[in-house]
Coordinates of C-alpha atoms and ligand atoms in Angstrom, one line a residue:
M1 CA 15.3 -18.6 10.1
K2 CA 12.0 -19.7 10.2
N3 CA 8.9 -17.9 11.9
F4 CA 7.4 -19.5 15.6
Q5 CA 4.5 -20.5 14.9
S6 CA 6.9 -23.3 12.1
F7 CA 9.0 -23.8 14.8
I8 CA 6.3 -24.8 16.2
S9 CA 4.4 -27.1 13.5
Q10 CA 8.2 -28.6 13.0
E11 CA 7.4 -30.3 16.2
V12 CA 3.9 -31.4 16.2
M13 CA 4.3 -32.4 12.2
A14 CA 7.0 -34.9 13.1
A15 CA 5.0 -36.0 16.2
F16 CA 3.0 -37.7 14.2
E17 CA 5.1 -38.9 11.9
T18 CA 7.4 -41.2 14.5
C19 CA 3.3 -42.1 15.0
G20 CA 3.1 -43.4 12.2
Y21 CA 0.6 -40.7 10.2
E22 CA 1.3 -38.0 7.6
A23 CA 3.1 -35.5 8.8
Q24 CA 0.8 -32.6 6.7
Y25 CA -1.7 -33.5 9.9
G26 CA 0.2 -31.8 12.1
K27 CA 0.2 -28.1 10.8
V28 CA -0.8 -26.0 13.9
G29 CA -2.3 -23.0 13.4
L30 CA -3.4 -19.9 16.2
S31 CA -6.0 -20.9 18.8
N32 CA -9.3 -19.6 18.4
R33 CA -10.1 -20.1 21.9
P34 CA -7.1 -17.8 23.1
D35 CA -9.3 -18.8 26.5
L36 CA -7.6 -22.4 26.4
C37 CA -4.5 -22.5 25.0
E38 CA -2.4 -20.3 22.5
Y39 CA -1.5 -22.7 19.4
Q40 CA -3.9 -25.1 18.9
C41 CA -4.0 -28.3 15.8
N42 CA -6.7 -29.6 14.7
G43 CA -4.6 -32.2 12.4
A44 CA -6.3 -35.6 14.4
M45 CA -9.4 -35.3 12.7
A46 CA -8.6 -35.8 9.6
C47 CA -5.7 -38.2 10.0
A48 CA -8.3 -40.0 11.6
K49 CA -10.2 -40.6 9.1
K50 CA -7.7 -41.4 6.6
Y51 CA -6.7 -44.3 9.0
K52 CA -9.8 -44.9 9.8
K53 CA -8.9 -45.0 13.1
A54 CA -10.5 -42.3 16.1
P55 CA -9.3 -38.7 15.9
L56 CA -8.6 -38.9 20.4
V57 CA -6.5 -41.8 19.9
I58 CA -4.4 -40.6 17.1
A59 CA -4.3 -37.0 19.2
E60 CA -3.6 -38.5 22.6
E61 CA -0.6 -40.8 21.1
V62 CA 0.9 -37.7 19.5
V63 CA 0.5 -35.6 23.4
E64 CA 2.5 -38.0 24.5
K65 CA 5.5 -38.0 22.6
L66 CA 5.4 -34.5 22.9
T67 CA 5.1 -34.3 26.3
G68 CA 8.8 -33.3 28.1
N69 CA 9.3 -31.4 25.0
P70 CA 11.1 -27.7 26.3
I71 CA 8.7 -25.9 23.8
F72 CA 5.9 -26.7 25.4
E73 CA 4.6 -25.4 28.2
E74 CA 1.6 -27.5 28.3
I75 CA 0.4 -29.0 25.5
S76 CA -2.7 -32.2 26.4
A77 CA -5.2 -34.0 24.1
V78 CA -9.0 -33.2 23.9
R79 CA -12.4 -34.5 22.6
P80 CA -12.9 -34.8 19.9
G81 CA -9.4 -34.6 19.2
F82 CA -7.8 -31.3 18.9
I83 CA -4.6 -30.5 20.5
N84 CA -4.1 -28.3 22.9
I85 CA -0.9 -25.8 23.7
R86 CA 1.4 -23.4 25.5
V87 CA 4.4 -22.8 24.1
S88 CA 6.7 -22.3 27.2
G89 CA 8.2 -18.9 28.6
S90 CA 12.0 -19.7 27.4
F91 CA 11.9 -20.5 24.1
L92 CA 9.5 -18.2 23.6
A93 CA 11.9 -15.8 25.2
N94 CA 14.6 -17.4 23.2
Y95 CA 13.1 -16.6 20.1
L96 CA 12.7 -12.6 20.6
C97 CA 16.5 -12.3 21.6
Q98 CA 16.9 -13.9 18.5
M99 CA 14.8 -11.4 16.9
Q100 CA 15.7 -8.3 18.5
Q101 CA 19.3 -9.7 17.4
D102 CA 18.6 -10.2 13.1
E103 CA 18.5 -7.0 11.5
H104 CA 15.7 -7.5 9.7
L105 CA 14.1 -8.1 12.5
S106 CA 13.5 -12.3 11.4
V107 CA 11.8 -12.0 8.4
E108 CA 12.7 -13.8 6.0
K109 CA 13.3 -12.9 3.0
A110 CA 11.8 -14.2 -1.1
E111 CA 14.2 -17.3 -1.8
Q112 CA 13.3 -15.3 -5.7
P113 CA 12.9 -12.5 -4.9
K114 CA 10.7 -11.1 -7.8
T115 CA 11.1 -7.6 -10.4
I116 CA 8.0 -5.8 -9.8
I117 CA 6.7 -2.7 -11.0
V118 CA 3.6 -1.3 -9.0
D119 CA 1.5 1.2 -11.1
Y120 CA 0.6 3.9 -8.7
G121 CA -0.5 8.3 -8.1
G122 CA -1.9 8.3 -11.9
A123 CA -1.7 11.7 -11.8
N124 CA -3.1 13.6 -14.3
V125 CA -0.5 16.3 -15.2
A126 CA -2.3 19.9 -15.0
K127 CA -5.3 18.9 -12.6
P128 CA -4.2 19.4 -9.0
L129 CA -4.9 16.2 -7.1
H130 CA -8.4 15.3 -5.3
V131 CA -9.1 13.3 -2.6
G132 CA -9.8 9.7 -5.8
H133 CA -5.7 9.9 -5.8
L134 CA -4.9 9.9 -2.3
R135 CA -6.4 6.0 -2.0
S136 CA -3.6 5.1 -5.0
A137 CA -0.4 6.8 -3.5
I138 CA -1.7 5.2 -0.1
I139 CA -1.8 1.7 -1.6
G140 CA 0.6 2.0 -3.8
E141 CA 3.3 3.8 -1.5
S142 CA 2.5 0.6 1.5
V143 CA 2.3 -1.7 -1.3
K144 CA 5.8 -0.8 -2.8
R145 CA 7.8 -0.3 0.1
I146 CA 5.6 -4.1 1.4
G147 CA 6.9 -6.0 -1.6
R148 CA 10.6 -4.7 -1.0
F149 CA 11.3 -5.2 3.0
L150 CA 10.2 -9.5 1.8
G151 CA 12.7 -9.3 -0.9
H152 CA 11.4 -8.3 -4.1
N153 CA 12.4 -5.6 -7.1
V154 CA 10.3 -2.9 -6.6
I155 CA 9.7 -0.7 -9.4
G156 CA 7.0 2.0 -8.4
D157 CA 6.1 3.5 -11.6
V158 CA 3.2 7.1 -11.2
H159 CA 2.0 6.4 -14.5
L160 CA 1.0 10.3 -14.9
G161 CA -1.9 11.4 -17.1
D162 CA -0.6 13.1 -20.1
W163 CA -1.7 12.4 -23.3
G164 CA -6.3 12.8 -23.0
L165 CA -7.1 15.9 -23.6
Q166 CA -7.1 18.1 -20.8
M167 CA -3.8 18.4 -22.7
G168 CA -5.2 20.2 -25.4
L169 CA -8.0 22.2 -23.7
I170 CA -5.3 24.4 -21.6
I171 CA -3.7 24.5 -24.8
T172 CA -6.5 26.5 -26.2
E173 CA -7.4 28.2 -23.5
V174 CA -3.8 28.9 -22.8
K175 CA -3.7 30.0 -27.3
T176 CA -7.1 32.2 -26.4
R177 CA -6.4 34.0 -23.3
Q178 CA -2.3 34.6 -24.5
P179 CA -2.8 34.5 -28.8
E180 CA 0.5 35.9 -29.8
L181 CA 2.8 33.6 -27.4
P182 CA 5.0 32.0 -30.3
Y183 CA 3.8 28.3 -29.3
F184 CA 0.9 29.2 -31.9
D185 CA 2.8 31.0 -34.7
E186 CA 3.4 27.7 -37.2
Q187 CA 5.6 30.8 -39.2
Y188 CA 8.3 30.1 -36.0
E189 CA 11.3 28.7 -36.5
G190 CA 13.1 29.9 -33.0
E191 CA 14.0 28.3 -30.3
Y192 CA 10.9 28.6 -27.9
P193 CA 11.2 30.6 -23.9
S194 CA 12.5 28.1 -21.6
E195 CA 10.1 29.8 -18.9
A196 CA 6.9 28.3 -18.9
P197 CA 4.4 30.9 -19.8
F198 CA 3.0 30.7 -16.4
T199 CA 3.1 29.5 -13.1
I200 CA 1.8 26.1 -11.0
S201 CA -1.2 28.6 -10.0
E202 CA -1.8 29.7 -12.8
L203 CA -1.5 26.7 -14.8
E204 CA -4.2 25.2 -11.9
E205 CA -7.0 28.1 -12.9
I206 CA -6.3 26.8 -16.9
Y207 CA -7.6 23.8 -17.3
P208 CA -11.5 24.6 -14.0
A209 CA -12.2 27.2 -16.8
A210 CA -11.1 25.0 -20.3
S211 CA -13.1 22.5 -19.1
A212 CA -16.4 24.1 -18.2
R213 CA -16.0 26.2 -21.3
S214 CA -15.1 22.9 -23.5
K215 CA -18.7 22.3 -22.1
E216 CA -21.0 25.3 -23.2
D217 CA -18.9 26.3 -26.4
E218 CA -19.0 23.5 -28.8
A219 CA -16.4 25.3 -30.9
Y220 CA -14.0 25.4 -28.3
R221 CA -14.7 22.0 -27.8
Q222 CA -13.6 20.6 -31.5
E223 CA -10.5 23.4 -30.8
A224 CA -9.4 21.5 -27.8
L225 CA -10.1 18.6 -29.7
D226 CA -7.6 19.2 -32.4
A227 CA -5.6 20.9 -30.3
T228 CA -4.7 17.1 -28.8
A229 CA -4.2 15.4 -32.9
K230 CA -2.2 18.3 -33.3
L231 CA 0.6 18.0 -30.3
Q232 CA 0.2 14.0 -30.6
N233 CA 1.3 14.7 -33.6
G234 CA 4.3 16.1 -33.2
V235 CA 3.7 19.8 -34.4
R236 CA 6.2 21.4 -32.6
G237 CA 5.0 24.7 -31.1
Y238 CA 2.0 22.5 -29.3
R239 CA 5.2 19.9 -27.9
A240 CA 6.9 22.7 -26.6
L241 CA 4.3 24.3 -24.5
W242 CA 3.5 20.7 -24.0
Q243 CA 6.8 20.4 -22.4
H244 CA 5.9 23.6 -19.9
I245 CA 3.0 21.7 -19.0
L246 CA 4.7 19.4 -17.7
D247 CA 7.9 20.9 -16.2
V248 CA 6.2 22.8 -14.4
S249 CA 3.0 20.1 -13.0
I250 CA 5.7 18.0 -11.5
A251 CA 7.4 20.5 -10.2
D252 CA 4.2 20.7 -7.7
L253 CA 2.8 16.6 -7.9
K254 CA 6.5 16.1 -6.5
K255 CA 6.1 18.5 -3.3
N256 CA 2.6 16.9 -3.6
Y257 CA 3.9 13.3 -3.3
G258 CA 6.1 14.6 -1.4
N259 CA 3.7 15.9 1.5
L260 CA 2.9 12.5 1.8
N261 CA 5.5 10.0 2.2
V262 CA 5.3 8.9 -1.2
E263 CA 8.2 8.3 -3.3
F264 CA 8.5 6.9 -7.2
D265 CA 11.4 5.5 -8.7
L266 CA 9.5 6.4 -12.3
W267 CA 7.7 9.5 -13.5
K268 CA 6.8 7.6 -16.6
K269 CA 3.8 8.7 -18.2
E270 CA 1.6 8.2 -20.8
S271 CA 3.1 9.6 -24.3
D272 CA 6.8 8.1 -23.2
A273 CA 3.8 4.6 -24.4
Q274 CA 3.6 6.1 -27.6
P275 CA 6.7 5.4 -29.8
Y276 CA 5.8 1.1 -28.8
I277 CA 1.7 2.1 -30.5
P278 CA 2.6 1.4 -34.2
D279 CA 4.4 -1.4 -34.3
M280 CA 2.4 -3.4 -31.9
V281 CA -0.7 -2.3 -34.2
E282 CA 0.1 -4.3 -37.2
A283 CA 1.8 -7.0 -35.1
M284 CA -2.0 -7.3 -33.5
K285 CA -2.9 -7.0 -37.4
R286 CA -0.8 -9.1 -39.5
D287 CA -0.9 -12.2 -36.5
G288 CA -4.4 -12.5 -37.7
Y289 CA -5.9 -10.7 -33.4
A290 CA -7.4 -7.7 -34.4
Y291 CA -9.6 -6.7 -37.5
M292 CA -12.0 -3.3 -38.4
D293 CA -14.7 -2.7 -37.9
Q294 CA -17.3 0.0 -38.3
G295 CA -13.9 1.7 -38.6
A296 CA -12.1 1.3 -35.4
L297 CA -9.4 -1.6 -35.5
I298 CA -11.0 -4.3 -32.1
V299 CA -9.7 -7.3 -30.8
D300 CA -12.4 -9.6 -29.5
I301 CA -11.2 -11.0 -25.8
A302 CA -14.8 -12.5 -24.9
E303 CA -14.9 -15.9 -23.1
E304 CA -17.3 -18.9 -22.9
T305 CA -17.3 -18.8 -19.3
D306 CA -18.1 -15.1 -18.5
T307 CA -20.9 -14.5 -17.1
K308 CA -20.6 -10.5 -17.5
E309 CA -20.2 -9.3 -21.0
V310 CA -17.3 -8.3 -21.8
P311 CA -17.0 -5.7 -24.8
P312 CA -14.1 -6.0 -27.2
C313 CA -11.2 -4.5 -26.9
M314 CA -11.2 -0.8 -28.6
I315 CA -7.2 -0.8 -30.5
L316 CA -7.9 2.5 -32.3
K317 CA -10.3 4.7 -32.6
S318 CA -12.3 5.1 -35.9
D319 CA -10.5 8.7 -36.4
G320 CA -7.3 6.1 -36.2
A321 CA -6.9 8.2 -32.3
A322 CA -5.0 5.4 -30.0
L323 CA -6.8 4.9 -26.7
Y324 CA -7.4 4.7 -23.0
T325 CA -6.4 1.0 -23.3
T326 CA -4.4 1.2 -26.0
T327 CA -1.4 3.1 -24.1
D328 CA -2.2 0.7 -21.5
L329 CA -0.8 -2.2 -24.5
A330 CA 1.2 -0.4 -24.9
T331 CA 3.2 0.4 -22.0
I332 CA 2.9 -3.4 -21.1
I333 CA 5.5 -3.7 -24.8
E334 CA 7.1 -1.2 -22.3
R335 CA 8.2 -2.0 -18.9
R336 CA 8.6 -5.4 -21.1
K337 CA 11.2 -4.0 -22.9
L338 CA 13.3 -2.0 -19.9
F339 CA 12.8 -4.3 -16.6
D340 CA 11.1 -7.3 -18.1
P341 CA 9.3 -7.2 -14.9
D342 CA 8.0 -11.3 -13.3
E343 CA 4.6 -8.9 -12.1
I344 CA 2.9 -5.9 -12.3
I345 CA 0.3 -4.7 -9.8
Y346 CA -1.3 -2.0 -11.0
V347 CA -3.1 0.5 -7.8
V348 CA -6.3 2.1 -9.1
D349 CA -10.1 2.9 -8.2
K350 CA -12.3 0.1 -9.1
R351 CA -13.9 1.3 -11.1
Q352 CA -11.5 1.0 -13.5
E353 CA -12.0 -2.6 -13.1
M354 CA -13.2 -3.8 -16.7
H355 CA -10.7 -1.3 -18.9
F356 CA -8.0 -3.8 -16.4
I357 CA -9.9 -7.7 -17.3
Q358 CA -9.3 -6.0 -21.1
V359 CA -6.5 -4.7 -21.3
F360 CA -5.1 -8.0 -19.3
R361 CA -7.2 -10.2 -20.9
C362 CA -5.9 -8.3 -24.8
A363 CA -2.3 -8.1 -23.3
R364 CA -1.9 -11.8 -23.2
K365 CA -4.4 -13.7 -25.8
T366 CA -1.9 -11.1 -28.4
G367 CA 1.3 -12.1 -26.8
L368 CA 2.6 -9.1 -25.1
V369 CA 3.4 -10.4 -22.3
K370 CA 5.5 -13.5 -21.0
E371 CA 2.4 -16.3 -20.5
E372 CA 4.3 -16.3 -16.4
T373 CA 4.2 -12.5 -15.6
G374 CA 2.2 -12.0 -13.4
L375 CA -0.6 -8.7 -14.3
K376 CA -2.9 -8.3 -11.3
F377 CA -5.7 -5.4 -10.9
L378 CA -5.8 -3.6 -7.4
G379 CA -9.0 -1.9 -6.9
F380 CA -9.5 0.0 -4.7
G381 CA -13.2 1.3 -2.9
T382 CA -14.5 4.2 -2.9
M383 CA -13.8 7.4 0.2
N384 CA -16.5 8.2 1.2
G385 CA -17.8 11.1 3.5
K386 CA -19.9 10.2 6.4
D387 CA -23.3 10.8 4.6
G388 CA -22.4 8.0 2.5
K389 CA -21.6 9.7 -0.7
P390 CA -18.0 9.9 -2.3
F391 CA -16.4 12.5 -0.3
K392 CA -17.0 16.8 -1.7
T393 CA -16.1 19.9 0.3
R394 CA -18.3 21.3 2.5
E395 CA -19.2 23.6 -0.2
G396 CA -20.3 20.3 -2.8
G397 CA -17.2 20.5 -4.6
V398 CA -14.4 18.9 -4.8
M399 CA -12.1 19.0 -2.2
R400 CA -7.8 19.5 -2.7
L401 CA -5.6 16.9 -1.8
E402 CA -3.3 19.9 0.4
Y403 CA -6.9 21.0 2.0
L404 CA -8.1 17.8 2.7
I405 CA -4.4 18.0 4.5
S406 CA -3.9 20.7 5.7
D407 CA -7.7 20.9 7.3
I408 CA -6.5 17.4 9.6
Q409 CA -3.4 19.0 10.3
Q410 CA -5.2 21.5 11.7
E411 CA -6.9 19.5 13.8
M412 CA -4.1 17.9 15.4
F413 CA -3.0 20.9 16.5
R414 CA -6.0 22.3 18.0
K415 CA -5.7 18.6 20.1
I416 CA -2.2 18.7 20.8
I417 CA -1.9 21.4 22.5
E418 CA -4.5 21.3 23.8
N419 CA -3.6 18.6 25.7
H420 CA 0.5 19.9 27.0
E421 CA 2.5 22.6 26.9
V422 CA 4.6 22.2 24.0
D423 CA 6.6 24.4 21.6
E424 CA 4.2 25.7 19.0
A425 CA 7.2 25.2 16.4
E426 CA 6.8 21.3 17.5
A427 CA 3.7 21.4 18.0
R428 CA 3.0 22.2 14.4
E429 CA 5.7 19.7 13.2
T430 CA 4.4 17.1 15.0
A431 CA 1.0 17.9 13.6
K432 CA 2.3 17.0 10.3
L433 CA 3.4 13.7 11.7
V434 CA 0.5 12.6 13.3
A435 CA -2.1 13.5 9.9
L436 CA 0.1 11.3 7.8
S437 CA -0.5 8.6 10.4
A438 CA -4.7 9.8 10.6
I439 CA -5.5 9.9 6.9
K440 CA -3.4 6.2 5.5
Y441 CA -4.1 4.6 8.3
G442 CA -7.4 5.9 8.1
D443 CA -7.5 4.3 4.7
L444 CA -5.0 1.5 4.8
S445 CA -6.9 0.0 7.7
N446 CA -9.5 -1.7 5.6
Q447 CA -9.1 -3.6 2.8
A448 CA -8.0 -1.6 0.1
S449 CA -11.4 -2.8 -2.3
K450 CA -13.7 -2.0 0.3
D451 CA -15.4 1.5 0.5
Y452 CA -14.6 3.4 3.6
V453 CA -16.3 7.1 5.7
F454 CA -14.1 9.2 6.2
D455 CA -14.0 10.0 9.8
L456 CA -12.2 13.3 10.7
D457 CA -13.6 12.8 15.0
K458 CA -12.5 9.5 13.9
F459 CA -9.7 9.2 12.1
T460 CA -7.5 12.1 14.6
S461 CA -8.4 10.3 17.6
F462 CA -5.3 8.7 20.3
E463 CA -8.0 5.9 20.8
G464 CA -9.3 3.2 18.6
N465 CA -8.3 1.3 16.4
T466 CA -6.1 4.9 14.7
G467 CA -3.3 6.0 13.6
P468 CA -2.8 8.8 15.8
Y469 CA -3.3 5.9 18.6
I470 CA -0.3 3.8 17.4
L471 CA 2.2 6.3 17.4
Y472 CA 0.7 7.7 21.5
T473 CA 1.7 4.0 21.8
I474 CA 5.1 4.1 19.9
V475 CA 5.9 8.3 21.9
R476 CA 4.6 5.9 25.7
I477 CA 7.6 3.2 24.3
K478 CA 10.1 6.2 23.0
S479 CA 9.6 7.8 27.0
I480 CA 10.6 5.0 29.5
L481 CA 13.3 4.6 27.0
N482 CA 14.2 8.3 27.4
K483 CA 13.9 8.4 31.4
Y484 CA 15.6 4.8 31.3
R485 CA 18.4 6.0 29.3
A486 CA 18.9 9.4 31.8
N487 CA 19.3 7.4 34.3
G488 CA 22.8 5.1 33.8
G489 CA 20.6 2.3 32.2
K490 CA 21.8 0.8 28.5
V491 CA 18.9 -0.6 26.1
E492 CA 21.1 -4.4 25.7
P493 CA 19.9 -7.2 22.8
G494 CA 19.6 -10.1 23.7
R495 CA 17.9 -9.7 28.2
I496 CA 15.3 -10.9 27.4
Q497 CA 13.7 -13.6 29.7
A498 CA 10.7 -15.9 30.4
P499 CA 7.3 -13.5 30.7
A500 CA 6.8 -12.7 34.5
S501 CA 2.6 -12.6 34.1
D502 CA -0.2 -13.4 31.7
S503 CA 0.3 -9.7 29.7
E504 CA 3.5 -9.9 28.6
K505 CA 2.7 -13.7 27.9
Q506 CA 0.7 -12.0 26.0
L507 CA 2.5 -9.2 24.7
M508 CA 5.2 -11.6 23.3
L509 CA 3.2 -13.8 21.5
A510 CA 1.6 -10.6 19.9
L511 CA 5.5 -10.3 18.6
T512 CA 6.2 -13.4 16.6
N513 CA 3.0 -12.7 14.6
F514 CA 5.4 -10.0 12.8
A515 CA 6.7 -12.3 10.1
S516 CA 4.2 -13.9 9.0
A517 CA 2.2 -10.9 8.5
L518 CA 3.9 -9.6 6.6
T519 CA 4.9 -12.6 4.8
Q520 CA 0.8 -12.8 4.1
A521 CA 0.7 -8.6 3.7
C522 CA 3.3 -9.5 0.9
E523 CA 1.4 -12.1 -1.4
E524 CA -2.0 -10.9 -0.8
S525 CA -0.2 -7.3 -1.0
A526 CA -2.5 -6.3 2.0
P527 CA -1.4 -3.1 4.0
H528 CA -4.5 -4.1 6.0
R529 CA -2.5 -6.7 7.3
I530 CA -0.6 -5.0 8.7
C531 CA -2.5 -2.0 10.3
A532 CA -4.3 -6.0 12.7
F533 CA -1.2 -6.8 14.4
I534 CA -0.1 -3.6 15.2
Y535 CA -3.5 -2.9 16.3
E536 CA -3.4 -6.2 18.2
L537 CA 0.9 -5.5 19.5
A538 CA -0.2 -1.6 20.6
N539 CA -3.5 -2.8 22.0
D540 CA -1.0 -6.1 24.5
L541 CA 2.1 -3.2 25.3
N542 CA -0.5 -0.6 26.8
H543 CA -2.4 -3.5 28.8
F544 CA 1.4 -4.8 29.4
Y545 CA 2.6 -1.9 31.2
H546 CA -0.9 -1.2 32.1
E547 CA -0.4 -3.7 34.9
T548 CA 4.1 -4.1 35.2
K549 CA 5.6 -1.7 37.1
I550 CA 8.6 -0.8 34.8
L551 CA 10.9 1.5 36.1
T552 CA 10.6 1.0 39.4
E553 CA 11.4 -2.8 38.9
E554 CA 14.0 -4.3 41.6
D555 CA 15.1 -7.1 39.3
A556 CA 17.7 -5.6 37.3
G557 CA 17.7 -8.6 35.6
R558 CA 14.1 -9.1 34.9
K559 CA 14.4 -4.8 34.3
K560 CA 16.6 -5.6 31.8
S561 CA 13.4 -8.0 30.5
Y562 CA 11.3 -5.9 30.1
I563 CA 13.0 -2.7 28.9
G564 CA 13.8 -5.2 26.1
L565 CA 10.5 -6.6 25.4
L566 CA 9.9 -2.5 24.9
D567 CA 12.4 -1.7 22.5
L568 CA 12.1 -4.8 20.2
T569 CA 7.5 -3.8 20.2
R570 CA 8.2 0.0 19.7
E571 CA 11.4 -0.8 16.5
V572 CA 8.8 -4.3 15.2
L573 CA 6.0 -1.5 15.5
E574 CA 8.4 1.2 14.2
T575 CA 9.2 -0.7 10.7
S576 CA 5.1 -1.7 10.0
I577 CA 4.6 2.1 9.9
D578 CA 7.3 2.1 7.6
L579 CA 5.3 -0.5 5.8
L580 CA 2.8 1.9 6.1
G581 CA 4.6 4.9 5.0
F582 CA 4.1 7.2 8.2
S583 CA 6.7 8.0 10.7
A584 CA 6.2 9.0 15.1
P585 CA 7.2 12.0 16.5
E586 CA 9.7 11.5 19.5
R587 CA 6.7 12.5 21.4
M588 CA 3.2 13.9 21.5
Ligands
LIG601 N1 -4.7 8.8 -14.7 C1 -5.7 8.0 -14.6 C2 -6.6 8.4 -14.0 O1 -6.9 8.9 -12.5 C3 -5.0 7.0 -12.9 C4 -3.8 6.2 -14.7 C5 -4.1 4.3 -13.1 N2 -2.7 3.4 -14.6 C6 -3.3 2.6 -15.7 N3 -1.8 2.9 -16.2 N4 -4.2 3.1 -16.0 O2 -8.1 7.5 -14.6

């Protein structure tokens, strides 16, 4: 089914054509003067230039053709040539009834579904998740869900960092503490223990300790570099230890991402791309793209039109080691081989933009990707504290994600029990859901590329443009519907009638924007479009609610219509927040 606005456009375009003009001038948009009309068409102005006629004359001709059309309640031509439109209530009601009976809420799926890989999360093994990883997880998860809803085949890949110096550091620290372990005995030929020699909490303490020591102790650092190289070259004991680090760490990451409602289809790692590197390097040399420069192997990628310097892409360091860039290039090869994606979207801190410019250019230049494959960098801004600097703990350290989340849950719990008398266990569960909405909505309601201030008081407020406000609105609807059902009422689709008041019509019009909000969010990989849409919808719902007696309405048909409208609003809101990656409780 077509989206609402295009139905209207279609009519006006046909009228332009009947009057002898090109149809394209009849495109209709949302009104920017909601006090005057709901939709408007500005095409007569451009049309006038082409046909050398006064715009108002054209607008009047078109309006005359459309007068009496049952879609419009009012259509008029105004100076200098605008066409102002109000849609008819019955047409609107009809559309919503159909939307309600369509299992996909009248959102059309993509005509040509694409295979899209979303590279997000990007946690580094054995390092605790911190708030820097939060944005990638939140935005990426939403981009994935939106793409899927629109019918694309979307694959989410966490792309763990498991191959760099951090692994060498951990191995070195374990060796210092437990030198007797068989992993470090080069003569050892037996099987290694199946149990890891550390727990997750030990592991989380090991990495920062090792990292700090390497900054003061050069010999230690050298040993860690050495251990990294040995691991990468496949030394058996190191590989076995690395596998333990992965197992312990991934189990913990799964739990943490799970608490955030973030699920990856693939748990691929940087190391998975390593087998592709030798052939890739050979091909780049053979085809004349890569050359030696001061011992390093590089590919030039600067372009004449560059306004800022784009350094050459380094493929191998002078000691022959692969780099972050090398891994990302090899990952593209692997993804092409395994999934042949139409597009790869990288949801990564925007400070890594240059890295991705280099990777994308190098991949295109050396033919790693097909020409039509999209490579998209969705760079996000920093999450700052109220002081405008990157978010830190009160003590000034890096904030661990778990602590941040539990702080917010605590705050929500406090608010919930302060407001009502509720069972403590239920309040704890509700607090979890509401806290997640606060974090995710607080993030997603901003355009991803912008920095934003993490403001606990604002994000957890039940008023204003916040996650808790949206949940509150959903819960309000659920409670009315429950009361209605408790009194024997049945919630049925297809019973929505033409609106009886302005606030009702406003709510109905807001609902019709669902399909276009989603299409736009998907095309632009922009979850904030959905937030903007649901915020307006929630406002319109609350306005309608305050002005309307719903359960005490005496006209049975009208009451059914109200209930249907509420239920559709609930469904649209719940579907939307699911695409943002959170859900609503039954009560709060
Ligand atoms: N692990 C990286 C980091 O913490 C992010 C990985 C992003 N994805 C990628 N394909 N490079 O900075």
